[in-house]
Amino acid sequence: MSAQPSDTQPSRPRIRDAEATKGRILDAAKKEFARNGLEGARVDAIALEANANKRMIYHYFESKEKLFQTVLENAYFDIRESEKKLELDSLNPREALERLVRFTWNYYIQNPEFISLVNSENLAQARHLKTSEPVKIVSRRFVGLVDTILKRGVAEGIFRSGIDPVQLNITIAAVSYYYFTNQYTGSIIFERDLMSESAQAERICFNIDTILRIVCL
């Protein structure tokens, strides 16, 4: 007689189904949190978008707060993983910094949800990131990577010494982040369509030039 599967053995199709359901919930939650913020997001809307039910959401993530934290952590993991793929260590320091500035700009364009999620977390005074050691770890690694680029540039006589990699990271993010978070008000105040192709092309060139002027001799 053929052996019957043990009741204690995990069911692979069931595991795959569970992972697929969790993936749909996270995708739907990302959209809902980005659209309405943490406070305005509704679990009912997430369940409907994910073709799941509220019970499953609470089963996998326990609460809306923990679901938001998971979405937020995944957002940070994604940008950090994407930065690793830039292979900045293989470029000369100036080219590495230019690639990073251009990447940051393009990432914000291609992932507008990231900006919305970060805005929500700032409104929440970063209470979710405070307890997220994995995000802190990947962020430290990235700061270390930028620090290495700066040190290489100093050693090669390209960059000036004494630049804080944390301050530089903040500035690289800020010159793009502010542009997108204020695109509507800025377009009115400065009487210029900030999201036109020509304006965006002009801005990324300005960003690169600004950062290089900060660090280069």
C-alpha positions as a Markdown table, in Angstrom:
| # | Residue | x | y | z |
|---|---|---|---|---|
| 1 | Met | 0.0 | 0.0 | 0.0 |
| 2 | Ser | 1.2 | 3.5 | -0.8 |
| 3 | Ala | 2.1 | 5.7 | 2.2 |
| 4 | Gln | -0.5 | 8.2 | 3.2 |
| 5 | Pro | 0.7 | 11.8 | 3.8 |
| 6 | Ser | 1.2 | 12.5 | 7.5 |
| 7 | Asp | -1.2 | 14.9 | 9.2 |
| 8 | Thr | 1.8 | 16.6 | 10.7 |
| 9 | Gln | 3.5 | 17.4 | 7.4 |
| 10 | Pro | 3.0 | 20.9 | 6.1 |
| 11 | Ser | 0.9 | 21.3 | 3.0 |
| 12 | Arg | 2.9 | 23.1 | 0.3 |
| 13 | Pro | -0.1 | 24.3 | -1.6 |
| 14 | Arg | -1.6 | 25.7 | 1.6 |
| 15 | Ile | 1.6 | 27.5 | 2.4 |
| 16 | Arg | 1.7 | 29.0 | -1.1 |
| 17 | Asp | -1.9 | 30.1 | -0.8 |
| 18 | Ala | -1.1 | 31.7 | 2.6 |
| 19 | Glu | 1.9 | 33.6 | 1.2 |
| 20 | Ala | -0.2 | 34.7 | -1.9 |
| 21 | Thr | -2.9 | 36.0 | 0.4 |
| 22 | Lys | -0.4 | 37.9 | 2.6 |
| 23 | Gly | 1.1 | 39.3 | -0.5 |
| 24 | Arg | -2.2 | 40.6 | -1.8 |
| 25 | Ile | -3.0 | 42.1 | 1.6 |
| 26 | Leu | 0.3 | 43.9 | 1.7 |
| 27 | Asp | -0.1 | 45.2 | -1.8 |
| 28 | Ala | -3.6 | 46.5 | -1.0 |
| 29 | Ala | -2.5 | 47.9 | 2.3 |
| 30 | Lys | 0.3 | 49.8 | 0.6 |
| 31 | Lys | -2.1 | 51.5 | -1.7 |
| 32 | Glu | -4.7 | 52.2 | 1.0 |
| 33 | Phe | -2.1 | 53.7 | 3.5 |
| 34 | Ala | -0.5 | 55.7 | 0.7 |
| 35 | Arg | -3.8 | 57.1 | -0.4 |
| 36 | Asn | -5.4 | 57.8 | 3.0 |
| 37 | Gly | -2.6 | 57.7 | 5.6 |
| 38 | Leu | -2.5 | 55.5 | 8.6 |
| 39 | Glu | -5.4 | 57.2 | 10.4 |
| 40 | Gly | -7.7 | 57.4 | 7.3 |
| 41 | Ala | -7.0 | 53.9 | 6.0 |
| 42 | Arg | -9.7 | 51.3 | 6.4 |
| 43 | Val | -9.2 | 47.6 | 6.9 |
| 44 | Asp | -12.5 | 46.9 | 5.1 |
| 45 | Ala | -11.1 | 48.7 | 2.0 |
| 46 | Ile | -7.8 | 46.7 | 2.2 |
| 47 | Ala | -9.7 | 43.4 | 2.5 |
| 48 | Leu | -11.9 | 44.2 | -0.5 |
| 49 | Glu | -8.9 | 45.2 | -2.6 |
| 50 | Ala | -7.0 | 42.1 | -1.6 |
| 51 | Asn | -9.9 | 39.8 | -2.2 |
| 52 | Ala | -9.5 | 38.6 | 1.4 |
| 53 | Asn | -11.5 | 39.1 | 4.6 |
| 54 | Lys | -10.8 | 41.1 | 7.8 |
| 55 | Arg | -10.3 | 38.0 | 9.8 |
| 56 | Met | -7.4 | 36.9 | 7.6 |
| 57 | Ile | -5.8 | 40.3 | 7.9 |
| 58 | Tyr | -6.0 | 40.2 | 11.7 |
| 59 | His | -4.8 | 36.6 | 11.7 |
| 60 | Tyr | -1.6 | 37.5 | 9.7 |
| 61 | Phe | -0.9 | 41.0 | 11.0 |
| 62 | Glu | -2.9 | 41.2 | 14.3 |
| 63 | Ser | -3.8 | 44.9 | 13.9 |
| 64 | Lys | -3.9 | 47.8 | 11.5 |
| 65 | Glu | -0.9 | 49.3 | 13.3 |
| 66 | Lys | 1.2 | 46.2 | 12.8 |
| 67 | Leu | 0.0 | 45.9 | 9.2 |
| 68 | Phe | 1.2 | 49.5 | 8.6 |
| 69 | Gln | 4.5 | 48.7 | 10.2 |
| 70 | Thr | 5.1 | 45.7 | 7.9 |
| 71 | Val | 4.2 | 47.8 | 4.9 |
| 72 | Leu | 6.5 | 50.6 | 6.0 |
| 73 | Glu | 9.4 | 48.2 | 6.7 |
| 74 | Asn | 8.9 | 46.6 | 3.3 |
| 75 | Ala | 9.1 | 50.1 | 1.7 |
| 76 | Tyr | 12.4 | 50.8 | 3.4 |
| 77 | Phe | 13.8 | 47.4 | 2.6 |
| 78 | Asp | 12.9 | 47.9 | -1.1 |
| 79 | Ile | 14.7 | 51.2 | -1.5 |
| 80 | Arg | 17.7 | 49.9 | 0.4 |
| 81 | Glu | 17.8 | 46.8 | -1.7 |
| 82 | Ser | 17.5 | 48.8 | -4.9 |
| 83 | Glu | 20.4 | 51.0 | -3.7 |
| 84 | Lys | 22.5 | 47.9 | -3.3 |
| 85 | Lys | 21.9 | 47.0 | -6.9 |
| 86 | Leu | 23.5 | 50.3 | -8.0 |
| 87 | Glu | 27.0 | 48.7 | -7.4 |
| 88 | Leu | 28.3 | 52.1 | -6.3 |
| 89 | Asp | 31.6 | 50.5 | -5.1 |
| 90 | Ser | 32.4 | 49.6 | -8.7 |
| 91 | Leu | 32.3 | 53.3 | -9.8 |
| 92 | Asn | 34.7 | 56.1 | -9.1 |
| 93 | Pro | 33.5 | 58.3 | -6.2 |
| 94 | Arg | 32.1 | 61.1 | -8.3 |
| 95 | Glu | 30.2 | 58.8 | -10.6 |
| 96 | Ala | 28.9 | 56.8 | -7.6 |
| 97 | Leu | 27.5 | 59.9 | -6.0 |
| 98 | Glu | 25.9 | 61.1 | -9.2 |
| 99 | Arg | 24.3 | 57.7 | -9.7 |
| 100 | Leu | 23.0 | 57.8 | -6.2 |
| 101 | Val | 21.4 | 61.3 | -6.6 |
| 102 | Arg | 19.8 | 60.3 | -9.9 |
| 103 | Phe | 18.6 | 57.0 | -8.5 |
| 104 | Thr | 16.9 | 58.8 | -5.5 |
| 105 | Trp | 15.1 | 61.1 | -7.9 |
| 106 | Asn | 13.9 | 58.4 | -10.1 |
| 107 | Tyr | 12.9 | 56.2 | -7.2 |
| 108 | Tyr | 10.6 | 58.9 | -5.8 |
| 109 | Ile | 9.0 | 59.3 | -9.3 |
| 110 | Gln | 8.5 | 55.5 | -9.7 |
| 111 | Asn | 7.4 | 54.9 | -6.1 |
| 112 | Pro | 5.2 | 57.8 | -5.0 |
| 113 | Glu | 3.7 | 55.5 | -2.3 |
| 114 | Phe | 7.1 | 55.6 | -0.5 |
| 115 | Ile | 6.8 | 59.4 | 0.0 |
| 116 | Ser | 3.2 | 59.1 | 1.3 |
| 117 | Leu | 4.1 | 56.3 | 3.7 |
| 118 | Val | 7.1 | 58.3 | 5.1 |
| 119 | Asn | 4.8 | 61.3 | 5.5 |
| 120 | Ser | 2.3 | 59.2 | 7.5 |
| 121 | Glu | 5.1 | 57.8 | 9.7 |
| 122 | Asn | 6.4 | 61.3 | 10.4 |
| 123 | Leu | 2.8 | 62.3 | 11.5 |
| 124 | Ala | 2.9 | 59.3 | 13.8 |
| 125 | Gln | 6.2 | 60.6 | 15.2 |
| 126 | Ala | 8.0 | 57.4 | 13.9 |
| 127 | Arg | 6.4 | 55.2 | 16.5 |
| 128 | His | 6.6 | 52.2 | 14.2 |
| 129 | Leu | 10.2 | 52.7 | 13.1 |
| 130 | Lys | 11.3 | 53.1 | 16.7 |
| 131 | Thr | 10.7 | 49.4 | 17.3 |
| 132 | Ser | 12.0 | 48.2 | 13.9 |
| 133 | Glu | 15.5 | 47.0 | 14.3 |
| 134 | Pro | 15.7 | 45.5 | 10.8 |
| 135 | Val | 15.1 | 49.0 | 9.2 |
| 136 | Lys | 17.8 | 50.5 | 11.5 |
| 137 | Ile | 20.3 | 47.8 | 10.4 |
| 138 | Val | 19.8 | 48.2 | 6.7 |
| 139 | Ser | 19.9 | 52.0 | 7.1 |
| 140 | Arg | 23.2 | 51.8 | 9.0 |
| 141 | Arg | 24.7 | 49.7 | 6.2 |
| 142 | Phe | 23.6 | 52.3 | 3.6 |
| 143 | Val | 25.1 | 55.2 | 5.6 |
| 144 | Gly | 28.3 | 53.1 | 5.8 |
| 145 | Leu | 28.3 | 52.7 | 2.0 |
| 146 | Val | 28.0 | 56.4 | 1.5 |
| 147 | Asp | 30.8 | 57.0 | 4.0 |
| 148 | Thr | 33.0 | 54.6 | 2.1 |
| 149 | Ile | 32.4 | 56.6 | -1.1 |
| 150 | Leu | 33.3 | 59.8 | 0.6 |
| 151 | Lys | 36.5 | 58.4 | 2.0 |
| 152 | Arg | 37.5 | 57.0 | -1.4 |
| 153 | Gly | 36.9 | 60.4 | -2.8 |
| 154 | Val | 39.0 | 62.1 | -0.2 |
| 155 | Ala | 41.8 | 59.6 | -0.8 |
| 156 | Glu | 41.7 | 60.2 | -4.5 |
| 157 | Gly | 41.8 | 64.0 | -4.0 |
| 158 | Ile | 38.3 | 64.5 | -5.5 |
| 159 | Phe | 36.2 | 65.2 | -2.4 |
| 160 | Arg | 36.9 | 67.5 | 0.6 |
| 161 | Ser | 37.3 | 65.9 | 3.9 |
| 162 | Gly | 35.1 | 66.1 | 7.0 |
| 163 | Ile | 31.7 | 65.5 | 5.3 |
| 164 | Asp | 29.2 | 63.7 | 7.5 |
| 165 | Pro | 27.6 | 60.9 | 5.5 |
| 166 | Val | 24.4 | 61.2 | 7.5 |
| 167 | Gln | 24.1 | 64.9 | 6.6 |
| 168 | Leu | 24.8 | 64.1 | 3.0 |
| 169 | Asn | 22.2 | 61.4 | 2.9 |
| 170 | Ile | 19.6 | 63.8 | 4.4 |
| 171 | Thr | 20.5 | 66.4 | 1.7 |
| 172 | Ile | 20.4 | 64.0 | -1.2 |
| 173 | Ala | 16.9 | 62.8 | -0.1 |
| 174 | Ala | 15.7 | 66.4 | 0.7 |
| 175 | Val | 16.5 | 68.0 | -2.6 |
| 176 | Ser | 14.2 | 65.5 | -4.3 |
| 177 | Tyr | 11.7 | 64.8 | -1.5 |
| 178 | Tyr | 10.7 | 68.4 | -1.1 |
| 179 | Tyr | 10.3 | 68.9 | -4.8 |
| 180 | Phe | 7.7 | 66.1 | -5.0 |
| 181 | Thr | 5.9 | 66.8 | -1.7 |
| 182 | Asn | 5.4 | 70.4 | -2.8 |
| 183 | Gln | 4.8 | 69.9 | -6.5 |
| 184 | Tyr | 1.3 | 71.4 | -6.4 |
| 185 | Thr | 1.9 | 74.4 | -4.2 |
| 186 | Gly | 5.3 | 75.0 | -5.8 |
| 187 | Ser | 3.8 | 75.0 | -9.3 |
| 188 | Ile | 1.5 | 77.8 | -8.2 |
| 189 | Ile | 3.9 | 79.8 | -6.1 |
| 190 | Phe | 6.7 | 79.7 | -8.7 |
| 191 | Glu | 4.4 | 79.9 | -11.7 |
| 192 | Arg | 6.0 | 76.9 | -13.3 |
| 193 | Asp | 4.7 | 73.4 | -14.0 |
| 194 | Leu | 7.2 | 71.5 | -11.8 |
| 195 | Met | 6.1 | 68.1 | -13.1 |
| 196 | Ser | 6.6 | 68.9 | -16.8 |
| 197 | Glu | 9.4 | 66.9 | -18.5 |
| 198 | Ser | 11.5 | 69.9 | -19.1 |
| 199 | Ala | 11.2 | 71.0 | -15.4 |
| 200 | Gln | 12.0 | 67.6 | -14.1 |
| 201 | Ala | 15.1 | 67.3 | -16.4 |
| 202 | Glu | 16.3 | 70.7 | -15.2 |
| 203 | Arg | 15.7 | 69.8 | -11.6 |
| 204 | Ile | 17.6 | 66.5 | -11.6 |
| 205 | Cys | 20.6 | 68.3 | -13.2 |
| 206 | Phe | 20.4 | 71.0 | -10.5 |
| 207 | Asn | 20.3 | 68.3 | -7.8 |
| 208 | Ile | 23.3 | 66.5 | -9.1 |
| 209 | Asp | 25.3 | 69.8 | -9.5 |
| 210 | Thr | 24.3 | 70.9 | -6.0 |
| 211 | Ile | 25.4 | 67.7 | -4.3 |
| 212 | Leu | 28.7 | 67.6 | -6.2 |
| 213 | Arg | 29.4 | 71.2 | -5.3 |
| 214 | Ile | 29.0 | 70.3 | -1.7 |
| 215 | Val | 31.5 | 67.5 | -1.7 |
| 216 | Cys | 34.0 | 68.2 | -4.5 |
| 217 | Leu | 37.1 | 70.1 | -4.1 |
